[in-house]
PDB file of C-alpha atoms and ligand atoms in Angstrom:
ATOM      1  CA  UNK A   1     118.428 122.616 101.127  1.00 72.00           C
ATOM      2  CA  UNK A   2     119.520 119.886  98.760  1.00 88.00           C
ATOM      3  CA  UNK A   3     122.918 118.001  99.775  1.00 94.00           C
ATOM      4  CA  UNK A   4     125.861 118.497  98.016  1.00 95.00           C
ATOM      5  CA  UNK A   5     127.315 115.765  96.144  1.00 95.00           C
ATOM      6  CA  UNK A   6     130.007 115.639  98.342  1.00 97.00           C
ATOM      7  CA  UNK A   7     128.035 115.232 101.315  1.00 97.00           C
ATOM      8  CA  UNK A   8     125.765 112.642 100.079  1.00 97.00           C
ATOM      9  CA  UNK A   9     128.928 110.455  99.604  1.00 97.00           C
ATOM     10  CA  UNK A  10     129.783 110.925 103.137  1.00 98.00           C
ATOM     11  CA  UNK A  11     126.710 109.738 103.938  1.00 98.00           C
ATOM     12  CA  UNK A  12     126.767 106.740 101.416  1.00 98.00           C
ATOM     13  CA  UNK A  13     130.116 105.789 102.652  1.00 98.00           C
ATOM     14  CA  UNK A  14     129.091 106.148 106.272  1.00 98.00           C
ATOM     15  CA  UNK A  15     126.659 103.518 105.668  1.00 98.00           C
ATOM     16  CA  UNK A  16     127.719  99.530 105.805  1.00 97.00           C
ATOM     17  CA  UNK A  17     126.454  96.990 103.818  1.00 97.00           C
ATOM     18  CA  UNK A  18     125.625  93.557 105.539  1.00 97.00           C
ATOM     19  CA  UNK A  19     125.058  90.814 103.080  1.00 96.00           C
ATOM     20  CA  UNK A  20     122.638  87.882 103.939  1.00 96.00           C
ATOM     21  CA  UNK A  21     121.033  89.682 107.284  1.00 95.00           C
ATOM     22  CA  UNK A  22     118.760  89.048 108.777  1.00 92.00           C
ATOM     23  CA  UNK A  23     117.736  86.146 106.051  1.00 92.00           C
ATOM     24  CA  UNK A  24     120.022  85.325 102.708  1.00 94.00           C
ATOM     25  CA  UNK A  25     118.724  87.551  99.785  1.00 93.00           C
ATOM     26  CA  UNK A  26     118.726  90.832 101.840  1.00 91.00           C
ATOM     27  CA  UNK A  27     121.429  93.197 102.011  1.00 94.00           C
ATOM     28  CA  UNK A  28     121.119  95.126 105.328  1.00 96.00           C
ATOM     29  CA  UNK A  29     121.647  98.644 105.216  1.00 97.00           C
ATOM     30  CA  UNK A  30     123.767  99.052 109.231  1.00 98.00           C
ATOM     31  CA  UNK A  31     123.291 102.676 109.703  1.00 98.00           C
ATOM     32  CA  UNK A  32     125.489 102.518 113.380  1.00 98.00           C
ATOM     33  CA  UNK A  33     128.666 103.112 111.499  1.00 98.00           C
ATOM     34  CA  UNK A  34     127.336 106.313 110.390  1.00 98.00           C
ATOM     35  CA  UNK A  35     125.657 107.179 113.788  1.00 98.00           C
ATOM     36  CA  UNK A  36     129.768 106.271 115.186  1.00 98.00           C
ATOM     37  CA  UNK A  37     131.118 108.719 112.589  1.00 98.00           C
ATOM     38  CA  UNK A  38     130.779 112.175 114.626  1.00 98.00           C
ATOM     39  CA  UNK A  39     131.346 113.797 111.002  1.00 98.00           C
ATOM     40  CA  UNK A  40     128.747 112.408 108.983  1.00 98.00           C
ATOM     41  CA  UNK A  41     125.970 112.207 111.716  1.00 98.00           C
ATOM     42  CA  UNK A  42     126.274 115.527 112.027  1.00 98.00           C
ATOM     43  CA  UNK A  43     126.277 116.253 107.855  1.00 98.00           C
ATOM     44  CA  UNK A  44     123.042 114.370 108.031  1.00 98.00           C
ATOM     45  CA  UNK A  45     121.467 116.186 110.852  1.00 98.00           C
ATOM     46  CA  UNK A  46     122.306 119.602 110.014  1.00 98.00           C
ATOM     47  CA  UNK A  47     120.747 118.682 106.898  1.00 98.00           C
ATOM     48  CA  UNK A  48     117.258 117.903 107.875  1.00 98.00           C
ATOM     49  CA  UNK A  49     117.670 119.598 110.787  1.00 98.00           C
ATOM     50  CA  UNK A  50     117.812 122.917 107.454  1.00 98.00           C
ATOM     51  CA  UNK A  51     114.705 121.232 105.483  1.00 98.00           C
ATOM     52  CA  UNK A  52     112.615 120.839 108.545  1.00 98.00           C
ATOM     53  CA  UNK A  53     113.255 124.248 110.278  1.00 98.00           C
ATOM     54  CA  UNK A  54     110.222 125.718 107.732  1.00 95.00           C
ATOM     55  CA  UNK A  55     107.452 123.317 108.037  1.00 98.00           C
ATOM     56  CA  UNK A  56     105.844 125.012 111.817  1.00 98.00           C
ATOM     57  CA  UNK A  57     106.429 121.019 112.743  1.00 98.00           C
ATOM     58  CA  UNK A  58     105.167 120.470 116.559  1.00 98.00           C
ATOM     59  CA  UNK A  59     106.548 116.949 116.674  1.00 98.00           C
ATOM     60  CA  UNK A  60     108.630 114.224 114.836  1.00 98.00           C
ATOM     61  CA  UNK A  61     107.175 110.672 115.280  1.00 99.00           C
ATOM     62  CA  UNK A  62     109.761 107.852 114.806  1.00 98.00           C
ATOM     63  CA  UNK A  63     109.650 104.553 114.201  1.00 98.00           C
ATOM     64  CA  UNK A  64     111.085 101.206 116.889  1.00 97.00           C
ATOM     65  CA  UNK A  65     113.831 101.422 116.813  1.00 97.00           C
ATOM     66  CA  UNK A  66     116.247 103.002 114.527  1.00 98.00           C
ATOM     67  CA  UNK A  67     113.562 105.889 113.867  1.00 98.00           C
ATOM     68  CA  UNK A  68     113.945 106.737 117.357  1.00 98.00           C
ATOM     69  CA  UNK A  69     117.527 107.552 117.212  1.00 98.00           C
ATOM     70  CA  UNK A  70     117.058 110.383 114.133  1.00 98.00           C
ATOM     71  CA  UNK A  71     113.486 111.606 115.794  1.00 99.00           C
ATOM     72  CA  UNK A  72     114.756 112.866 118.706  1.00 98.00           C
ATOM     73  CA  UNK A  73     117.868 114.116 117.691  1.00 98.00           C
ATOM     74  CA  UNK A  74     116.030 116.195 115.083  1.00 98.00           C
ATOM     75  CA  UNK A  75     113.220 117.166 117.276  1.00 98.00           C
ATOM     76  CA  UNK A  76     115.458 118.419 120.119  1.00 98.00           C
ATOM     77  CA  UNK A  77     117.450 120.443 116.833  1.00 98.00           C
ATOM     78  CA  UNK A  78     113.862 121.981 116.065  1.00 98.00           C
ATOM     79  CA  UNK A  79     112.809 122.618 119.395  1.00 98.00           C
ATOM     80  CA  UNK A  80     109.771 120.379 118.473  1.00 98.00           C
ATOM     81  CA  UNK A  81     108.379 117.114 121.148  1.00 98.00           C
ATOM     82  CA  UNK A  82     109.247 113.848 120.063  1.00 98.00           C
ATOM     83  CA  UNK A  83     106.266 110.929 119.886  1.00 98.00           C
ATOM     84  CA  UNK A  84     107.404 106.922 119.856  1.00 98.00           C
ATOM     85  CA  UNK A  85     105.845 104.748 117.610  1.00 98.00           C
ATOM     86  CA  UNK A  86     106.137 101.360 118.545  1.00 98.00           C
ATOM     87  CA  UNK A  87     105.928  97.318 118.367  1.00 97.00           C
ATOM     88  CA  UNK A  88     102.751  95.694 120.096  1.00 97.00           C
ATOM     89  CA  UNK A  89     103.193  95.613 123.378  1.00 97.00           C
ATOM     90  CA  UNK A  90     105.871  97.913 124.449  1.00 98.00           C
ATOM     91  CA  UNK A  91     104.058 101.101 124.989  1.00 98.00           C
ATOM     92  CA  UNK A  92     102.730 101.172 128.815  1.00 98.00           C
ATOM     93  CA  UNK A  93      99.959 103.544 128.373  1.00 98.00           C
ATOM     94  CA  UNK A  94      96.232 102.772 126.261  1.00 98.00           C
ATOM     95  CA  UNK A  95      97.359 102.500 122.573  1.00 98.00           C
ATOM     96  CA  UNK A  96      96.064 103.198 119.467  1.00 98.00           C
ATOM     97  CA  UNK A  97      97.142 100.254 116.797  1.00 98.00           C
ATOM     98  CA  UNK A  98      97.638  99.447 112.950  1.00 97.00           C
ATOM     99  CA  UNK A  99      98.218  96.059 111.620  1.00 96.00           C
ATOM    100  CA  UNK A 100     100.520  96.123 108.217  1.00 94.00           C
ATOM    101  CA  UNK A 101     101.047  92.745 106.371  1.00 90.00           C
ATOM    102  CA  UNK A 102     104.444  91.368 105.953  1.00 84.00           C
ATOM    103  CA  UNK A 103     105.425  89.059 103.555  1.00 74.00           C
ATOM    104  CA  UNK A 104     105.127  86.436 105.943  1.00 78.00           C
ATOM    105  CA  UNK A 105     102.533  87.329 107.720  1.00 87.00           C
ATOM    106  CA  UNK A 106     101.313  90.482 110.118  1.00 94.00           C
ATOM    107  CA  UNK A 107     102.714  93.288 112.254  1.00 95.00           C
ATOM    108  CA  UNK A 108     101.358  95.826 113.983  1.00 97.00           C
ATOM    109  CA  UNK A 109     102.824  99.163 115.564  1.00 98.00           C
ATOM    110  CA  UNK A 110     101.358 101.131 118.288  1.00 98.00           C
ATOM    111  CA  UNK A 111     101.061 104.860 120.241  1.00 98.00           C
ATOM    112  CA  UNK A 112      99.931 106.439 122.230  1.00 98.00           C
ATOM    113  CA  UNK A 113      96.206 107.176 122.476  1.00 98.00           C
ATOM    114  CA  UNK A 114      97.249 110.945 124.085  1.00 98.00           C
ATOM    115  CA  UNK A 115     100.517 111.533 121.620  1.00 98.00           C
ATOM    116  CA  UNK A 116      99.603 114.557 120.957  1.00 98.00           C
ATOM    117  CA  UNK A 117      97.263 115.661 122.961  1.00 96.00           C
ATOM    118  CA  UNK A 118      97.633 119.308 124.411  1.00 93.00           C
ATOM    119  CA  UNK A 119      98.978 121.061 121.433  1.00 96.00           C
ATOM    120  CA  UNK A 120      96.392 122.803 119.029  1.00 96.00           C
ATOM    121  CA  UNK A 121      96.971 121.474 115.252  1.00 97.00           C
ATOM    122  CA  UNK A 122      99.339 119.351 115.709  1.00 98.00           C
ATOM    123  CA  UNK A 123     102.045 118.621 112.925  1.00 98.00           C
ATOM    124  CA  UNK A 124     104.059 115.824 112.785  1.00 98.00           C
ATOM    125  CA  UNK A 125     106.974 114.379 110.491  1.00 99.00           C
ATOM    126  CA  UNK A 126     106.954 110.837 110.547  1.00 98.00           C
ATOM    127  CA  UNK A 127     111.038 109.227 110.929  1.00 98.00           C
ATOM    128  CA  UNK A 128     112.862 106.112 109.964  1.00 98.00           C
ATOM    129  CA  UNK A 129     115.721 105.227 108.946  1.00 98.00           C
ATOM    130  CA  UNK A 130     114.831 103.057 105.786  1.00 97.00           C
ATOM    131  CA  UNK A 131     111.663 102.582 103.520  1.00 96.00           C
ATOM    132  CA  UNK A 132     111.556  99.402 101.898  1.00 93.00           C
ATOM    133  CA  UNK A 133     107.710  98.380 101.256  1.00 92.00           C
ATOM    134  CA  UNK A 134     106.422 101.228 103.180  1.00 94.00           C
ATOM    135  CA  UNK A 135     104.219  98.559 105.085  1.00 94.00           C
ATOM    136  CA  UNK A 136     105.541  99.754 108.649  1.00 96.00           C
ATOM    137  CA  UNK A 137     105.400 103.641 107.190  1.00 97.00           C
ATOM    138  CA  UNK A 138     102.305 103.548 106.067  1.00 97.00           C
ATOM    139  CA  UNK A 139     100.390 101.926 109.203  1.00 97.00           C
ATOM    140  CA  UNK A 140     102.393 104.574 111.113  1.00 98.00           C
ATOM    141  CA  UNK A 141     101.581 107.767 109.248  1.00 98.00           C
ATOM    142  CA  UNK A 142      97.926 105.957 109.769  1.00 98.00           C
ATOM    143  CA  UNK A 143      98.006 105.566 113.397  1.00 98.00           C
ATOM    144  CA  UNK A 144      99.416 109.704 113.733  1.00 98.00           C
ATOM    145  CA  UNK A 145      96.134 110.581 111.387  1.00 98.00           C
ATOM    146  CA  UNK A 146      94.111 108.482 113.694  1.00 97.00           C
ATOM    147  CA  UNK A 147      94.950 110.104 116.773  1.00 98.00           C
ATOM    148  CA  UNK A 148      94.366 113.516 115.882  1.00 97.00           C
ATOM    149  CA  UNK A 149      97.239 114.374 114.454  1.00 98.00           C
ATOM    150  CA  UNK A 150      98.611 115.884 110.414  1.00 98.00           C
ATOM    151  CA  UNK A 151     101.443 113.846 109.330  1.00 98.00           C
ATOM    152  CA  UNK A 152     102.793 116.324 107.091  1.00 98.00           C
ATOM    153  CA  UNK A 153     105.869 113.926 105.581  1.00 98.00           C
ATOM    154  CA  UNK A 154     107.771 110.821 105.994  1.00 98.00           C
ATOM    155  CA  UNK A 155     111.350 111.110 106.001  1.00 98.00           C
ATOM    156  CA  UNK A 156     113.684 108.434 105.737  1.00 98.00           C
ATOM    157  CA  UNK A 157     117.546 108.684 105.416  1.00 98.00           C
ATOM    158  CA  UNK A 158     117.700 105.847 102.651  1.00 97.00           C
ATOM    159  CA  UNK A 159     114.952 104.107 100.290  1.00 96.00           C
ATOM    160  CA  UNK A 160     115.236 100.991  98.209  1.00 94.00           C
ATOM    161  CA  UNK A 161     114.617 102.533  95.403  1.00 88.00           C
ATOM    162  CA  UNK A 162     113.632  99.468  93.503  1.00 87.00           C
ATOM    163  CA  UNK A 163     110.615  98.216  95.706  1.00 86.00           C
ATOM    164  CA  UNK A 164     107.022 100.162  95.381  1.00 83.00           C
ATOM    165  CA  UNK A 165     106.544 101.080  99.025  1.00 84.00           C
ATOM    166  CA  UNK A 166     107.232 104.851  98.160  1.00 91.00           C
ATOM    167  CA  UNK A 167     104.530 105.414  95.660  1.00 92.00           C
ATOM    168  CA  UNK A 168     102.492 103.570  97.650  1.00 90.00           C
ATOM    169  CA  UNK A 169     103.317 105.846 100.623  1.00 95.00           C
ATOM    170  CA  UNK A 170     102.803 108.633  98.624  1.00 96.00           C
ATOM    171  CA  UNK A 171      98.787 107.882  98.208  1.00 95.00           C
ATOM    172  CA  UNK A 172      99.031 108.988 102.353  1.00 96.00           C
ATOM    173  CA  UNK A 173     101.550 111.327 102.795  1.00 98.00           C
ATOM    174  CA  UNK A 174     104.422 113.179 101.121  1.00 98.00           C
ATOM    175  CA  UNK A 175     107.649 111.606 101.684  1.00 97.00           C
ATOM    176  CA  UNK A 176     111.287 112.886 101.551  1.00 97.00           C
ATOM    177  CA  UNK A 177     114.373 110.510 101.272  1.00 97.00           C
ATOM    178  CA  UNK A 178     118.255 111.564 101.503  1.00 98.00           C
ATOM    179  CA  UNK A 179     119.506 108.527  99.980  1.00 97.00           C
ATOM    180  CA  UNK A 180     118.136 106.467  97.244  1.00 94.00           C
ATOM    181  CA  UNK A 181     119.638 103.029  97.122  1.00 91.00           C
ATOM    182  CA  UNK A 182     118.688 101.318  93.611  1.00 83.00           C
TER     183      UNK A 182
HETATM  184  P1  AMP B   1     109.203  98.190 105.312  1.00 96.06           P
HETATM  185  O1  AMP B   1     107.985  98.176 106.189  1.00 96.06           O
HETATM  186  O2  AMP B   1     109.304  96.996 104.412  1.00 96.06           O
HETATM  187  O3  AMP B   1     109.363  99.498 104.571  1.00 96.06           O
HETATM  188  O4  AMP B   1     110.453  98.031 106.275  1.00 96.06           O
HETATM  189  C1  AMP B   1     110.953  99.112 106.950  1.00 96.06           C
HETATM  190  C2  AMP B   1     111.566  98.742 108.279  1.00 96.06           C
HETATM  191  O5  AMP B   1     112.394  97.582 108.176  1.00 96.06           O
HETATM  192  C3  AMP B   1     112.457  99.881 108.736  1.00 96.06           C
HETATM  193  O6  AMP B   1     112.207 100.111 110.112  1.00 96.06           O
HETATM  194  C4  AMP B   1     113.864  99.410 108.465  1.00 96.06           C
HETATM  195  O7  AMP B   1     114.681  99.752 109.523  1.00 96.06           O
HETATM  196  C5  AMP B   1     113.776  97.897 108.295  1.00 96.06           C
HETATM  197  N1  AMP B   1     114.431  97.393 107.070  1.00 96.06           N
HETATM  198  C6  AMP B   1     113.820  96.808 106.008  1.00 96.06           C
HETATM  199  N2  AMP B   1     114.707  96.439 105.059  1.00 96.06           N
HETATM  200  C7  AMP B   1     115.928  96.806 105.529  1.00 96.06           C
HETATM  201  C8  AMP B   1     117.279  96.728 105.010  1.00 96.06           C
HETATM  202  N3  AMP B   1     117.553  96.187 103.811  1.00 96.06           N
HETATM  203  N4  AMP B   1     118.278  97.229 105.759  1.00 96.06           N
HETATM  204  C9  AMP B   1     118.021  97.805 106.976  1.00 96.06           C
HETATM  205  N5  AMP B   1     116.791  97.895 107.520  1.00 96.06           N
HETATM  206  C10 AMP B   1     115.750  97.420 106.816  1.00 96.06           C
END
């Protein structure tokens, strides 16, 4: 259930660092040198693919875009649906939507008003690939509680350690991170 030491460095060394992207002061954490690297993808995904398999999950939910990529493969491993959540505006059905402040400004994220709709109970783990306030997290575990839905945990494959966003997070929803960056 917990990775190996070993494994979590292929999975930290999978991941490149961009300096100064998209603005100077941030250090971008490019997570398509580890979705190129058949090896480590696959160290990852086995991975949750093991923590998940217990938690009678009917869908994952993931997060535009990069949440997408991990959501489906995951919910294809489980045999669970998989549920988009998305920018304003991209979604061509009626929407349910959450604004989150950013820290210039708002965003807001969006699904579907019928996600979910057909299964009994459903049960949903929320997927991104990085939590660094929790702002876009947080309205999106918000919008799967608002359409019926339990989101049962947030799962992200790294979190910046040093910002509050998790704790924050955690007033909603539990939440589960491979990597801690710090
Ligand atoms: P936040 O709402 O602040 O937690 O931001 C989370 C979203 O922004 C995620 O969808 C991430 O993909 C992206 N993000 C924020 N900071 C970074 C970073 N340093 N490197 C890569 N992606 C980031």
């Amino acid at each position: 259930m917990t990775l190996s030491i070993q494994d979590k460095a292929v999975l930290i060394n999978a991941i490149r660092d961009i300096p100064d992207f998209p603005k100077p002061g941030i250090i971008f954490k490019d997570i398509t040198t580890l979705l190129a690297d058949k090896d480590a993808f696959k160290v990852l995904m086995n991975h949750l693919a093991e923590r998940y398999s217990g938690y009678n999950l009917t869908h994952i939910a993931g997060i535009d875009a990069r949440g997408f990529i991990f959501g489906a493969a995951l919910a294809q491993m489980l045999g669970v649906g998989f549920v988009p959540i998305r920018k304003k505006g991209k979604l061509p059905y009626t929407t349910v939507s959450e604004k989150y402040s950013l820290e210039y400004g708002v965003d807001e994220v969006e699904i579907h008003i019928d996600a979910f709709s057909g299964v009994e109970s459903p049960r949903v783990l929320l997927m991104d690939d990085l939590i660094a306030t929790g702002g876009t997290a947080y309205a999106a575990a918000n919008l799967i509680n608002k359409v019926g839905a339990e989101c049962v945990e947030a799962c992200f494959v790294m979190g910046l350690d040093f910002l509050s966003g998790q704790s924050k997070l955690r007033d909603l929803v539990e939440v589960y991170t491979v990597i801690g960056v710090d």
